Coordinates of N, CA and C and ligand atoms in Angstrom, one line a residue:
M583 N 100.2 201.9 108.7 CA 101.5 202.0 110.1 C 102.3 200.7 109.9
A584 N 103.7 200.5 109.8 CA 104.8 199.6 109.2 C 104.8 199.1 110.9
T585 N 105.0 197.7 110.6 CA 105.5 196.9 112.1 C 106.2 197.2 112.3
K586 N 107.4 196.7 113.5 CA 108.4 197.4 114.1 C 109.7 196.4 113.2
Q587 N 109.4 195.1 112.5 CA 110.2 194.1 111.8 C 110.3 194.6 110.2
E588 N 108.6 195.8 110.0 CA 109.3 196.5 108.5 C 110.4 197.2 108.7
N589 N 109.8 199.0 109.9 CA 111.1 199.2 110.2 C 112.1 198.5 110.0
L590 N 112.2 198.3 110.7 CA 113.5 197.6 111.0 C 114.2 197.7 109.7
S591 N 114.2 196.5 109.1 CA 114.6 196.2 107.3 C 114.8 197.5 106.8
L592 N 113.7 198.5 107.0 CA 113.5 200.2 106.2 C 115.3 200.3 106.5
L593 N 115.0 200.5 107.9 CA 116.9 200.8 109.1 C 117.5 199.9 108.1
E594 N 118.0 198.7 108.1 CA 118.6 198.2 107.5 C 118.8 198.2 106.1
R595 N 118.4 198.4 105.4 CA 118.0 198.4 103.8 C 119.1 200.1 103.6
G596 N 118.8 200.8 104.5 CA 119.4 202.4 104.0 C 117.4 203.3 103.6
K597 N 116.4 202.3 103.9 CA 115.6 203.4 103.0 C 114.8 204.2 103.2
T598 N 114.7 204.9 104.4 CA 114.1 205.5 105.8 C 113.9 206.4 105.5
K599 N 112.9 207.8 104.9 CA 112.8 208.7 104.7 C 113.2 209.7 105.2
P600 N 113.6 211.3 104.7 CA 114.0 211.4 106.0 C 112.3 212.9 106.0
P601 N 112.3 213.5 107.6 CA 111.2 213.8 107.8 C 111.1 215.6 106.9
K602 N 109.5 215.3 106.8 CA 109.4 216.4 105.7 C 109.1 217.6 106.3
L603 N 109.5 219.0 105.7 CA 109.8 219.8 106.1 C 108.5 220.9 105.8
Y604 N 108.6 221.9 106.6 CA 107.2 223.0 106.8 C 108.1 224.2 107.1
K605 N 107.3 225.4 106.3 CA 108.0 226.3 106.1 C 107.3 227.2 106.6
V606 N 107.8 228.2 108.0 CA 106.8 228.8 108.9 C 106.6 230.7 108.0
R607 N 105.3 231.0 107.3 CA 105.4 232.3 106.6 C 104.2 233.0 107.3
L608 N 105.2 234.6 107.6 CA 104.5 235.7 108.0 C 104.4 236.3 107.2
L609 N 103.0 237.3 107.4 CA 102.0 237.9 106.1 C 102.0 239.4 106.5
N610 N 101.3 239.9 105.7 CA 101.0 241.4 106.1 C 100.2 241.7 106.5
D611 N 100.1 243.1 106.6 CA 98.2 243.2 107.3 C 98.7 245.1 107.5
D612 N 97.6 245.4 107.1 CA 97.3 246.7 107.2 C 98.0 247.4 108.9
Y613 N 97.2 247.2 109.8 CA 96.9 247.6 111.7 C 98.5 246.8 111.8
T614 N 98.9 245.9 112.4 CA 99.9 245.2 113.1 C 100.9 246.3 113.1
T615 N 101.6 246.7 113.8 CA 102.8 248.0 113.7 C 104.0 247.1 114.2
M616 N 105.0 247.8 113.6 CA 106.0 247.0 112.6 C 106.9 246.9 114.2
E617 N 106.9 247.5 115.2 CA 107.2 246.9 115.7 C 107.5 245.6 116.7
F618 N 105.5 245.3 116.8 CA 105.5 244.5 117.2 C 106.2 243.1 116.0
V619 N 106.4 243.6 114.9 CA 106.7 242.1 114.5 C 107.8 241.9 114.2
I620 N 108.6 242.8 114.7 CA 110.0 242.7 115.2 C 110.1 242.2 116.5
E621 N 109.4 241.7 117.5 CA 109.3 241.4 118.4 C 108.7 240.2 118.5
V622 N 108.1 239.9 117.4 CA 107.7 238.5 117.8 C 108.9 237.8 116.6
L623 N 109.6 238.5 115.6 CA 110.5 238.0 115.2 C 111.7 237.3 116.4
Q624 N 112.3 237.9 116.6 CA 113.3 238.0 118.2 C 112.9 236.8 119.1
T625 N 111.1 237.4 119.8 CA 111.1 236.3 120.5 C 110.8 234.7 120.2
F626 N 109.9 234.8 119.0 CA 109.4 232.8 118.9 C 110.3 232.6 117.3
F627 N 111.7 233.4 116.8 CA 112.2 232.6 115.8 C 113.9 233.3 116.4
S628 N 113.9 234.1 116.8 CA 115.1 233.6 118.2 C 116.3 234.8 116.7
M629 N 115.7 235.7 116.6 CA 116.0 236.8 115.1 C 116.8 237.9 116.6
G630 N 118.3 237.9 115.4 CA 118.6 239.4 116.2 C 117.8 240.6 115.5
T631 N 118.2 241.9 116.3 CA 117.3 243.3 116.1 C 117.3 243.6 114.3
E632 N 118.7 243.3 114.0 CA 119.1 243.7 112.5 C 118.2 242.6 111.6
Q633 N 118.2 241.1 111.7 CA 117.5 240.2 111.1 C 116.3 240.7 111.1
A634 N 115.4 240.8 112.3 CA 114.5 240.8 112.3 C 113.5 242.2 111.7
M635 N 113.9 242.9 111.9 CA 114.2 244.3 110.8 C 114.0 243.7 109.3
Q636 N 114.8 243.9 109.2 CA 114.8 243.5 107.5 C 113.8 242.4 107.1
V637 N 113.5 241.1 108.2 CA 112.3 240.2 107.7 C 111.2 240.7 107.7
M638 N 111.2 241.9 108.6 CA 109.7 242.3 109.2 C 109.6 243.2 107.6
L639 N 110.6 244.0 107.2 CA 110.7 244.8 105.9 C 109.8 244.0 104.6
K640 N 110.6 243.0 104.8 CA 110.3 241.9 103.2 C 108.7 241.7 103.5
V641 N 108.1 241.1 104.3 CA 106.8 240.9 104.8 C 106.0 242.3 104.3
H642 N 106.4 243.8 105.0 CA 105.7 244.6 104.9 C 105.8 244.9 103.1
N643 N 106.9 245.1 102.9 CA 106.9 245.6 101.3 C 106.2 244.6 100.3
E644 N 106.6 242.9 100.0 CA 106.6 241.9 99.8 C 105.1 241.5 99.9
G645 N 104.6 241.6 101.0 CA 103.4 240.6 101.5 C 103.3 239.4 102.3
S646 N 104.3 238.8 102.5 CA 104.6 238.1 103.0 C 106.7 237.9 103.0
A647 N 106.6 236.7 104.0 CA 108.9 236.0 104.3 C 108.3 235.0 104.7
I648 N 109.4 234.0 104.8 CA 109.5 232.5 105.6 C 110.5 233.3 107.0
C649 N 109.6 232.9 108.1 CA 111.1 233.0 109.3 C 111.1 231.8 109.6
G650 N 111.3 230.9 109.2 CA 112.0 229.2 109.1 C 111.5 228.1 108.7
V651 N 112.1 227.1 108.4 CA 112.0 226.2 108.6 C 112.2 224.8 109.7
Y652 N 110.6 223.9 109.5 CA 110.8 223.6 110.4 C 110.2 221.9 110.5
S653 N 110.4 221.2 111.4 CA 109.4 219.4 111.3 C 108.6 220.1 111.5
K654 N 107.3 219.6 111.3 CA 105.6 219.4 111.2 C 105.4 219.9 113.2
D655 N 106.0 219.3 113.5 CA 105.5 220.1 115.1 C 105.9 221.2 116.0
I656 N 107.5 221.5 115.1 CA 107.8 222.2 115.7 C 107.1 223.7 114.7
A657 N 106.7 223.3 113.6 CA 106.1 224.4 112.9 C 105.1 225.1 113.1
E658 N 103.9 223.4 113.2 CA 102.8 224.0 113.6 C 102.8 225.2 115.5
T659 N 103.7 224.3 116.4 CA 103.6 225.0 117.2 C 104.5 226.9 116.9
K660 N 105.5 227.0 116.3 CA 105.5 228.3 116.0 C 104.7 229.1 115.8
V661 N 103.0 228.7 114.2 CA 102.2 229.4 114.1 C 101.4 229.5 115.3
N662 N 101.5 228.8 115.9 CA 99.8 228.8 117.4 C 100.9 229.6 118.0
Q663 N 102.4 230.1 118.6 CA 102.5 231.0 119.4 C 102.4 232.5 118.5
V664 N 102.3 232.5 117.6 CA 102.4 233.9 116.7 C 101.5 234.2 116.9
I665 N 100.4 233.4 116.7 CA 98.7 233.8 116.1 C 98.1 234.1 118.0
G666 N 98.5 233.0 118.5 CA 98.5 233.2 120.1 C 99.1 234.8 121.0
Y667 N 100.2 235.2 120.8 CA 99.8 235.5 121.2 C 99.5 237.4 120.1
A668 N 99.6 237.0 119.0 CA 99.0 238.5 118.0 C 97.8 238.8 118.7
I669 N 97.1 237.5 119.2 CA 94.9 237.7 119.6 C 95.1 238.5 120.9
Q670 N 97.1 238.1 121.9 CA 97.4 238.3 123.2 C 96.8 240.2 123.2
H671 N 97.6 240.6 121.8 CA 98.6 241.6 122.5 C 97.1 242.7 121.5
G672 N 95.9 242.4 120.4 CA 94.8 243.0 119.4 C 95.2 243.5 118.5
H673 N 96.2 242.4 118.2 CA 96.8 242.6 116.6 C 96.1 241.4 115.9
P674 N 95.9 242.1 114.1 CA 95.7 241.0 113.5 C 96.6 239.9 112.6
L675 N 97.6 239.8 113.4 CA 98.6 239.3 112.5 C 98.7 237.8 112.5
K676 N 99.3 237.5 110.9 CA 98.5 236.2 110.7 C 100.1 235.5 110.1
C677 N 100.1 234.1 109.9 CA 101.6 232.9 109.8 C 100.3 232.0 110.0
H678 N 101.2 231.3 108.8 CA 101.2 229.8 107.9 C 101.8 228.8 108.0
M679 N 101.6 228.1 108.0 CA 103.1 226.7 107.4 C 102.5 226.7 106.4
E680 N 104.0 225.8 105.5 CA 103.5 225.5 104.0 C 104.4 224.6 104.0
E681 N 104.2 222.8 103.2 CA 105.4 221.5 103.0 C 106.3 222.5 101.9
N682 N 107.3 222.2 102.4 CA 108.8 223.0 102.0 C 109.5 222.8 100.3
Ligands
LIG1891 N1 102.4 246.5 107.6 C1 102.3 246.7 108.7 C2 102.5 248.5 108.9 O1 102.5 248.9 108.2 C3 103.4 246.4 109.3 C4 103.4 244.3 109.2 C5 105.2 244.4 108.7 C6 102.7 244.0 109.8 C7 105.0 242.9 109.2 C8 102.6 242.4 109.6 O2 103.4 240.6 109.3 C9 104.1 241.7 108.7 N2 102.0 249.0 110.2

């Protein structure tokens, strides 16, 4: 952990590192309905009907797809929201995050 003084001097020298970004990836399965996946993409990833349909079909046809790229906290929240919502509705939908 850097001290306040060390942080300040890094800032002054323009040497601060940008925060890491994480991809949130949705995974295919044989049981979750297409309609539910579209609802998830619209609800948690702010996609319109058209884009949600395209991403859902990409997951269905290719096994997985990226839904978005976020800071660590936001990516963790998205993953937890998707998995929690899927469990509530009895779907085995899986989602994870990976370093960008
Ligand atoms: N493969 C599922 C079906 O045929 C649909 C599906 C799409 C499931 C995307 C999960 O992340 C997913 N009902």
